[in-house]
CSV table of N, CA, C and O in Angstrom, one decimal:
chain,number,residue,atom,x,y,z
A,15,MET,N,8.1,10.2,3.1
A,15,MET,CA,9.4,9.7,2.8
A,15,MET,C,9.3,8.2,2.3
A,15,MET,O,8.5,7.5,2.8
A,16,CYS,N,10.1,7.9,1.3
A,16,CYS,CA,10.1,6.6,0.7
A,16,CYS,C,11.4,5.9,1.0
A,16,CYS,O,12.5,6.5,1.0
A,17,LEU,N,11.4,4.6,1.3
A,17,LEU,CA,12.6,3.9,1.6
A,17,LEU,C,12.6,2.6,0.8
A,17,LEU,O,11.7,1.8,0.9
A,18,ALA,N,13.7,2.4,0.1
A,18,ALA,CA,13.9,1.2,-0.6
A,18,ALA,C,15.1,0.4,0.1
A,18,ALA,O,16.1,1.0,0.4
A,19,VAL,N,14.9,-0.8,0.3
A,19,VAL,CA,15.9,-1.7,1.0
A,19,VAL,C,16.5,-2.6,0.1
A,19,VAL,O,15.8,-3.3,-0.7
A,20,PRO,N,17.9,-2.8,0.1
A,20,PRO,CA,18.5,-3.7,-0.8
A,20,PRO,C,18.4,-5.1,-0.3
A,20,PRO,O,18.5,-5.4,0.9
A,21,GLY,N,18.3,-6.0,-1.3
A,21,GLY,CA,18.3,-7.5,-1.0
A,21,GLY,C,18.8,-8.2,-2.2
A,21,GLY,O,18.9,-7.7,-3.3
A,22,GLN,N,19.2,-9.5,-2.0
A,22,GLN,CA,19.7,-10.3,-3.1
A,22,GLN,C,18.7,-11.2,-3.6
A,22,GLN,O,18.1,-12.0,-2.8
A,23,LEU,N,18.5,-11.2,-4.9
A,23,LEU,CA,17.5,-12.1,-5.6
A,23,LEU,C,18.1,-13.5,-5.5
A,23,LEU,O,19.1,-13.8,-6.1
A,24,LYS,N,17.4,-14.4,-4.8
A,24,LYS,CA,17.9,-15.7,-4.7
A,24,LYS,C,17.3,-16.7,-5.7
A,24,LYS,O,18.0,-17.5,-6.2
A,25,LYS,N,16.0,-16.5,-6.0
A,25,LYS,CA,15.3,-17.4,-6.9
A,25,LYS,C,14.1,-16.8,-7.5
A,25,LYS,O,13.3,-16.2,-6.8
A,26,VAL,N,13.9,-16.9,-8.8
A,26,VAL,CA,12.7,-16.5,-9.5
A,26,VAL,C,11.7,-17.7,-9.2
A,26,VAL,O,12.0,-18.8,-9.6
A,27,THR,N,10.6,-17.4,-8.5
A,27,THR,CA,9.7,-18.5,-8.1
A,27,THR,C,8.4,-18.6,-9.0
A,27,THR,O,7.8,-19.7,-9.0
A,28,MET,N,8.1,-17.5,-9.7
A,28,MET,CA,6.9,-17.6,-10.6
A,28,MET,C,7.2,-16.6,-11.8
A,28,MET,O,7.7,-15.5,-11.6
A,29,GLN,N,6.8,-17.1,-13.0
A,29,GLN,CA,7.0,-16.3,-14.2
A,29,GLN,C,5.8,-16.5,-15.1
A,29,GLN,O,5.6,-17.6,-15.6
A,30,LEU,N,4.9,-15.5,-15.2
A,30,LEU,CA,3.7,-15.6,-16.1
A,30,LEU,C,4.1,-15.3,-17.5
A,30,LEU,O,3.5,-15.9,-18.4
A,31,ASP,N,5.0,-14.4,-17.8
A,31,ASP,CA,5.5,-14.0,-19.1
A,31,ASP,C,6.9,-13.4,-19.0
A,31,ASP,O,7.5,-13.5,-17.9
A,32,GLU,N,7.3,-12.8,-20.0
A,32,GLU,CA,8.7,-12.2,-20.0
A,32,GLU,C,8.8,-11.1,-19.0
A,32,GLU,O,9.9,-10.8,-18.5
A,33,THR,N,7.7,-10.4,-18.6
A,33,THR,CA,7.8,-9.2,-17.7
A,33,THR,C,7.3,-9.6,-16.3
A,33,THR,O,8.0,-9.2,-15.4
A,34,PHE,N,6.2,-10.2,-16.1
A,34,PHE,CA,5.7,-10.4,-14.8
A,34,PHE,C,6.3,-11.6,-14.1
A,34,PHE,O,6.1,-12.8,-14.5
A,35,ARG,N,7.2,-11.3,-13.1
A,35,ARG,CA,7.8,-12.4,-12.3
A,35,ARG,C,7.8,-12.1,-10.9
A,35,ARG,O,7.7,-10.9,-10.5
A,36,ILE,N,7.9,-13.1,-10.1
A,36,ILE,CA,7.9,-13.0,-8.6
A,36,ILE,C,9.2,-13.8,-8.2
A,36,ILE,O,9.5,-14.8,-8.8
A,37,GLY,N,9.9,-13.3,-7.2
A,37,GLY,CA,11.1,-14.0,-6.7
A,37,GLY,C,11.3,-13.9,-5.3
A,37,GLY,O,10.7,-13.0,-4.6
A,38,ASN,N,12.1,-14.8,-4.7
A,38,ASN,CA,12.5,-14.7,-3.3
A,38,ASN,C,13.8,-13.9,-3.2
A,38,ASN,O,14.8,-14.1,-3.9
A,39,VAL,N,13.7,-12.9,-2.4
A,39,VAL,CA,14.8,-11.9,-2.1
A,39,VAL,C,15.2,-12.1,-0.7
A,39,VAL,O,14.4,-12.1,0.2
A,40,SER,N,16.5,-12.2,-0.5
A,40,SER,CA,17.1,-12.3,0.9
A,40,SER,C,17.6,-10.9,1.4
A,40,SER,O,18.4,-10.2,0.7
A,41,PHE,N,17.0,-10.6,2.5
A,41,PHE,CA,17.5,-9.4,3.2
A,41,PHE,C,18.3,-9.8,4.4
A,41,PHE,O,17.7,-10.1,5.5
A,42,GLU,N,19.6,-10.1,4.2
A,42,GLU,CA,20.5,-10.6,5.2
A,42,GLU,C,19.9,-11.8,5.9
A,42,GLU,O,19.9,-12.0,7.1
A,43,GLY,N,19.4,-12.7,5.1
A,43,GLY,CA,18.9,-14.0,5.6
A,43,GLY,C,17.4,-14.1,5.7
A,43,GLY,O,16.9,-15.2,5.9
A,44,ILE,N,16.7,-13.0,5.8
A,44,ILE,CA,15.3,-13.0,5.8
A,44,ILE,C,14.8,-13.0,4.4
A,44,ILE,O,15.0,-12.1,3.6
A,45,ILE,N,14.0,-14.1,4.0
A,45,ILE,CA,13.6,-14.2,2.7
A,45,ILE,C,12.1,-13.7,2.5
A,45,ILE,O,11.3,-14.1,3.3
A,46,LYS,N,11.9,-12.8,1.5
A,46,LYS,CA,10.6,-12.3,1.3
A,46,LYS,C,10.3,-12.5,-0.2
A,46,LYS,O,11.2,-12.4,-1.1
A,47,GLU,N,9.0,-12.6,-0.5
A,47,GLU,CA,8.6,-12.7,-1.9
A,47,GLU,C,8.4,-11.3,-2.4
A,47,GLU,O,7.8,-10.4,-1.8
A,48,VAL,N,9.0,-11.0,-3.6
A,48,VAL,CA,9.0,-9.7,-4.2
A,48,VAL,C,8.6,-9.7,-5.7
A,48,VAL,O,8.9,-10.6,-6.4
A,49,ASN,N,7.8,-8.7,-6.0
A,49,ASN,CA,7.4,-8.5,-7.4
A,49,ASN,C,8.6,-8.0,-8.2
A,49,ASN,O,9.2,-7.0,-7.9
A,50,LEU,N,8.9,-8.6,-9.3
A,50,LEU,CA,10.1,-8.2,-10.1
A,50,LEU,C,9.7,-7.6,-11.5
A,50,LEU,O,10.6,-7.4,-12.3
A,51,THR,N,8.5,-7.2,-11.6
A,51,THR,CA,8.0,-6.6,-12.9
A,51,THR,C,8.8,-5.4,-13.3
A,51,THR,O,9.0,-5.2,-14.5
A,52,LEU,N,9.2,-4.5,-12.4
A,52,LEU,CA,9.9,-3.3,-12.8
A,52,LEU,C,11.3,-3.5,-13.1
A,52,LEU,O,12.0,-2.6,-13.6
A,53,VAL,N,11.8,-4.7,-12.9
A,53,VAL,CA,13.3,-5.0,-13.2
A,53,VAL,C,13.3,-6.3,-14.0
A,53,VAL,O,13.9,-7.3,-13.5
A,54,PRO,N,12.8,-6.3,-15.2
A,54,PRO,CA,12.8,-7.6,-16.0
A,54,PRO,C,14.2,-8.2,-16.3
A,54,PRO,O,14.3,-9.3,-16.5
A,55,GLU,N,15.2,-7.3,-16.2
A,55,GLU,CA,16.6,-7.8,-16.5
A,55,GLU,C,17.2,-8.4,-15.3
A,55,GLU,O,18.3,-9.0,-15.4
A,56,ALA,N,16.6,-8.3,-14.1
A,56,ALA,CA,17.2,-8.9,-12.9
A,56,ALA,C,17.3,-10.4,-13.0
A,56,ALA,O,16.4,-11.1,-13.4
A,57,LYS,N,18.5,-10.9,-12.5
A,57,LYS,CA,18.7,-12.3,-12.6
A,57,LYS,C,19.1,-12.8,-11.2
A,57,LYS,O,19.5,-12.0,-10.3
A,58,GLU,N,19.0,-14.1,-10.9
A,58,GLU,CA,19.4,-14.6,-9.6
A,58,GLU,C,20.8,-14.2,-9.3
A,58,GLU,O,21.7,-14.3,-10.1
A,59,GLY,N,21.0,-13.8,-8.1
A,59,GLY,CA,22.3,-13.3,-7.6
A,59,GLY,C,22.4,-11.8,-7.6
A,59,GLY,O,23.3,-11.2,-6.9
A,60,ASP,N,21.6,-11.1,-8.4
A,60,ASP,CA,21.6,-9.6,-8.4
A,60,ASP,C,21.1,-9.1,-7.1
A,60,ASP,O,20.3,-9.7,-6.5
A,61,TYR,N,21.5,-7.8,-6.8
A,61,TYR,CA,21.0,-7.1,-5.7
A,61,TYR,C,20.0,-6.1,-6.3
A,61,TYR,O,20.2,-5.4,-7.2
A,62,VAL,N,18.8,-6.1,-5.6
A,62,VAL,CA,17.7,-5.2,-6.1
A,62,VAL,C,17.3,-4.3,-4.9
A,62,VAL,O,17.5,-4.7,-3.7
A,63,LEU,N,16.8,-3.1,-5.3
A,63,LEU,CA,16.2,-2.2,-4.3
A,63,LEU,C,14.7,-2.5,-4.2
A,63,LEU,O,14.0,-2.6,-5.2
A,64,VAL,N,14.2,-2.8,-3.0
A,64,VAL,CA,12.8,-3.2,-2.8
A,64,VAL,C,12.1,-2.1,-2.0
A,64,VAL,O,12.5,-1.7,-1.0
A,65,HIS,N,10.9,-1.7,-2.6
A,65,HIS,CA,10.0,-0.7,-1.9
A,65,HIS,C,8.6,-1.3,-1.9
A,65,HIS,O,8.1,-1.7,-3.0
A,66,VAL,N,8.1,-1.5,-0.7
A,66,VAL,CA,6.7,-2.0,-0.5
A,66,VAL,C,6.4,-3.3,-1.4
A,66,VAL,O,5.4,-3.4,-2.0
A,67,GLY,N,7.4,-4.2,-1.4
A,67,GLY,CA,7.2,-5.5,-2.0
A,67,GLY,C,7.5,-5.6,-3.5
A,67,GLY,O,7.3,-6.6,-4.1
A,68,ALA,N,8.0,-4.5,-4.0
A,68,ALA,CA,8.3,-4.5,-5.5
A,68,ALA,C,9.8,-4.0,-5.6
A,68,ALA,O,10.2,-3.0,-5.1
A,69,ALA,N,10.5,-4.8,-6.5
A,69,ALA,CA,11.9,-4.4,-6.8
A,69,ALA,C,11.8,-3.2,-7.8
A,69,ALA,O,11.1,-3.3,-8.8
A,70,ILE,N,12.5,-2.1,-7.5
A,70,ILE,CA,12.4,-0.9,-8.3
A,70,ILE,C,13.7,-0.6,-9.0
A,70,ILE,O,13.8,0.3,-9.8
A,71,GLY,N,14.8,-1.3,-8.7
A,71,GLY,CA,16.0,-1.1,-9.4
A,71,GLY,C,17.1,-2.2,-9.0
A,71,GLY,O,16.9,-2.9,-8.1
A,72,ILE,N,18.1,-2.2,-9.8
A,72,ILE,CA,19.2,-3.1,-9.5
A,72,ILE,C,20.5,-2.3,-9.1
A,72,ILE,O,20.7,-1.2,-9.7
A,73,ILE,N,21.2,-2.8,-8.1
A,73,ILE,CA,22.4,-2.1,-7.7
A,73,ILE,C,23.5,-3.1,-7.5
A,73,ILE,O,23.2,-4.3,-7.5
A,74,ASP,N,24.7,-2.6,-7.4
A,74,ASP,CA,25.8,-3.6,-7.2
A,74,ASP,C,26.0,-4.0,-5.8
A,74,ASP,O,25.4,-3.4,-4.9
A,75,GLU,N,26.7,-5.0,-5.6
A,75,GLU,CA,26.8,-5.6,-4.2
A,75,GLU,C,27.4,-4.6,-3.2
A,75,GLU,O,27.0,-4.5,-2.1
A,76,GLU,N,28.4,-3.9,-3.6
A,76,GLU,CA,29.1,-2.9,-2.8
A,76,GLU,C,28.1,-1.9,-2.3
A,76,GLU,O,28.0,-1.5,-1.1
A,77,GLU,N,27.3,-1.3,-3.2
A,77,GLU,CA,26.3,-0.3,-2.8
A,77,GLU,C,25.2,-0.9,-1.9
A,77,GLU,O,24.8,-0.3,-0.9
A,78,ALA,N,24.8,-2.2,-2.1
A,78,ALA,CA,23.9,-2.8,-1.3
A,78,ALA,C,24.4,-3.0,0.1
A,78,ALA,O,23.7,-2.7,1.1
A,79,LYS,N,25.6,-3.4,0.3
A,79,LYS,CA,26.2,-3.5,1.6
A,79,LYS,C,26.4,-2.2,2.3
A,79,LYS,O,26.2,-2.1,3.5
A,80,ARG,N,26.8,-1.2,1.6
A,80,ARG,CA,26.9,0.2,2.2
A,80,ARG,C,25.5,0.7,2.7
A,80,ARG,O,25.4,1.2,3.8
A,81,THR,N,24.5,0.5,1.9
A,81,THR,CA,23.2,0.9,2.3
A,81,THR,C,22.7,0.1,3.5
A,81,THR,O,22.1,0.7,4.4
A,82,MET,N,22.9,-1.2,3.6
A,82,MET,CA,22.5,-1.9,4.7
A,82,MET,C,23.2,-1.5,6.0
A,82,MET,O,22.6,-1.4,7.1
A,83,ALA,N,24.5,-1.2,5.9
A,83,ALA,CA,25.3,-0.7,7.0
A,83,ALA,C,24.7,0.6,7.6
A,83,ALA,O,24.6,0.8,8.8
A,84,VAL,N,24.3,1.5,6.7
A,84,VAL,CA,23.7,2.8,7.1
A,84,VAL,C,22.4,2.5,7.8
A,84,VAL,O,22.1,3.1,8.8
A,85,LEU,N,21.6,1.7,7.2
A,85,LEU,CA,20.3,1.4,7.8
A,85,LEU,C,20.4,0.7,9.2
A,85,LEU,O,19.7,1.1,10.1
A,86,LYS,N,21.4,-0.1,9.3
A,86,LYS,CA,21.6,-0.7,10.7
A,86,LYS,C,22.1,0.3,11.7
A,86,LYS,O,21.6,0.3,12.8
A,87,GLU,N,22.9,1.2,11.2
A,87,GLU,CA,23.4,2.3,12.1
A,87,GLU,C,22.3,3.2,12.5
A,87,GLU,O,22.2,3.5,13.7
A,88,MET,N,21.4,3.5,11.6
A,88,MET,CA,20.2,4.3,12.0
A,88,MET,C,19.3,3.6,13.0
A,88,MET,O,18.8,4.3,13.9
A,89,GLY,N,19.2,2.3,12.8
A,89,GLY,CA,18.3,1.5,13.7
A,89,GLY,C,18.9,1.5,15.1
A,89,GLY,O,18.1,1.5,16.1
A,90,GLU,N,20.2,1.5,15.3
A,90,GLU,CA,20.8,1.5,16.6
A,90,GLU,C,20.7,2.8,17.3
A,90,GLU,O,20.7,2.9,18.5
A,91,GLU,N,20.5,3.9,16.6
A,91,GLU,CA,20.4,5.2,17.2
A,91,GLU,C,19.0,5.5,17.6
A,91,GLU,O,18.8,6.4,18.5
A,92,ILE,N,18.0,4.9,17.1
A,92,ILE,CA,16.6,5.2,17.4
A,92,ILE,C,16.2,4.5,18.7
A,92,ILE,O,16.6,3.5,19.1
């Protein structure tokens, strides 16, 4: 099973060229460094789906919040 977690791109911290970028993504206040190569159109403030340290897609804020709510709910049941 594969799980992608939504987070908000706060800042692009490194850019080697137009494609290869690294950024700080906030997961409800926890900041992690994420590879942004697969989402070259992502900009600061966007919500991205992150799987094993790489952003794999962009989603809207509402969808990000719904997904986090479901993940929290699952965590409380386990």
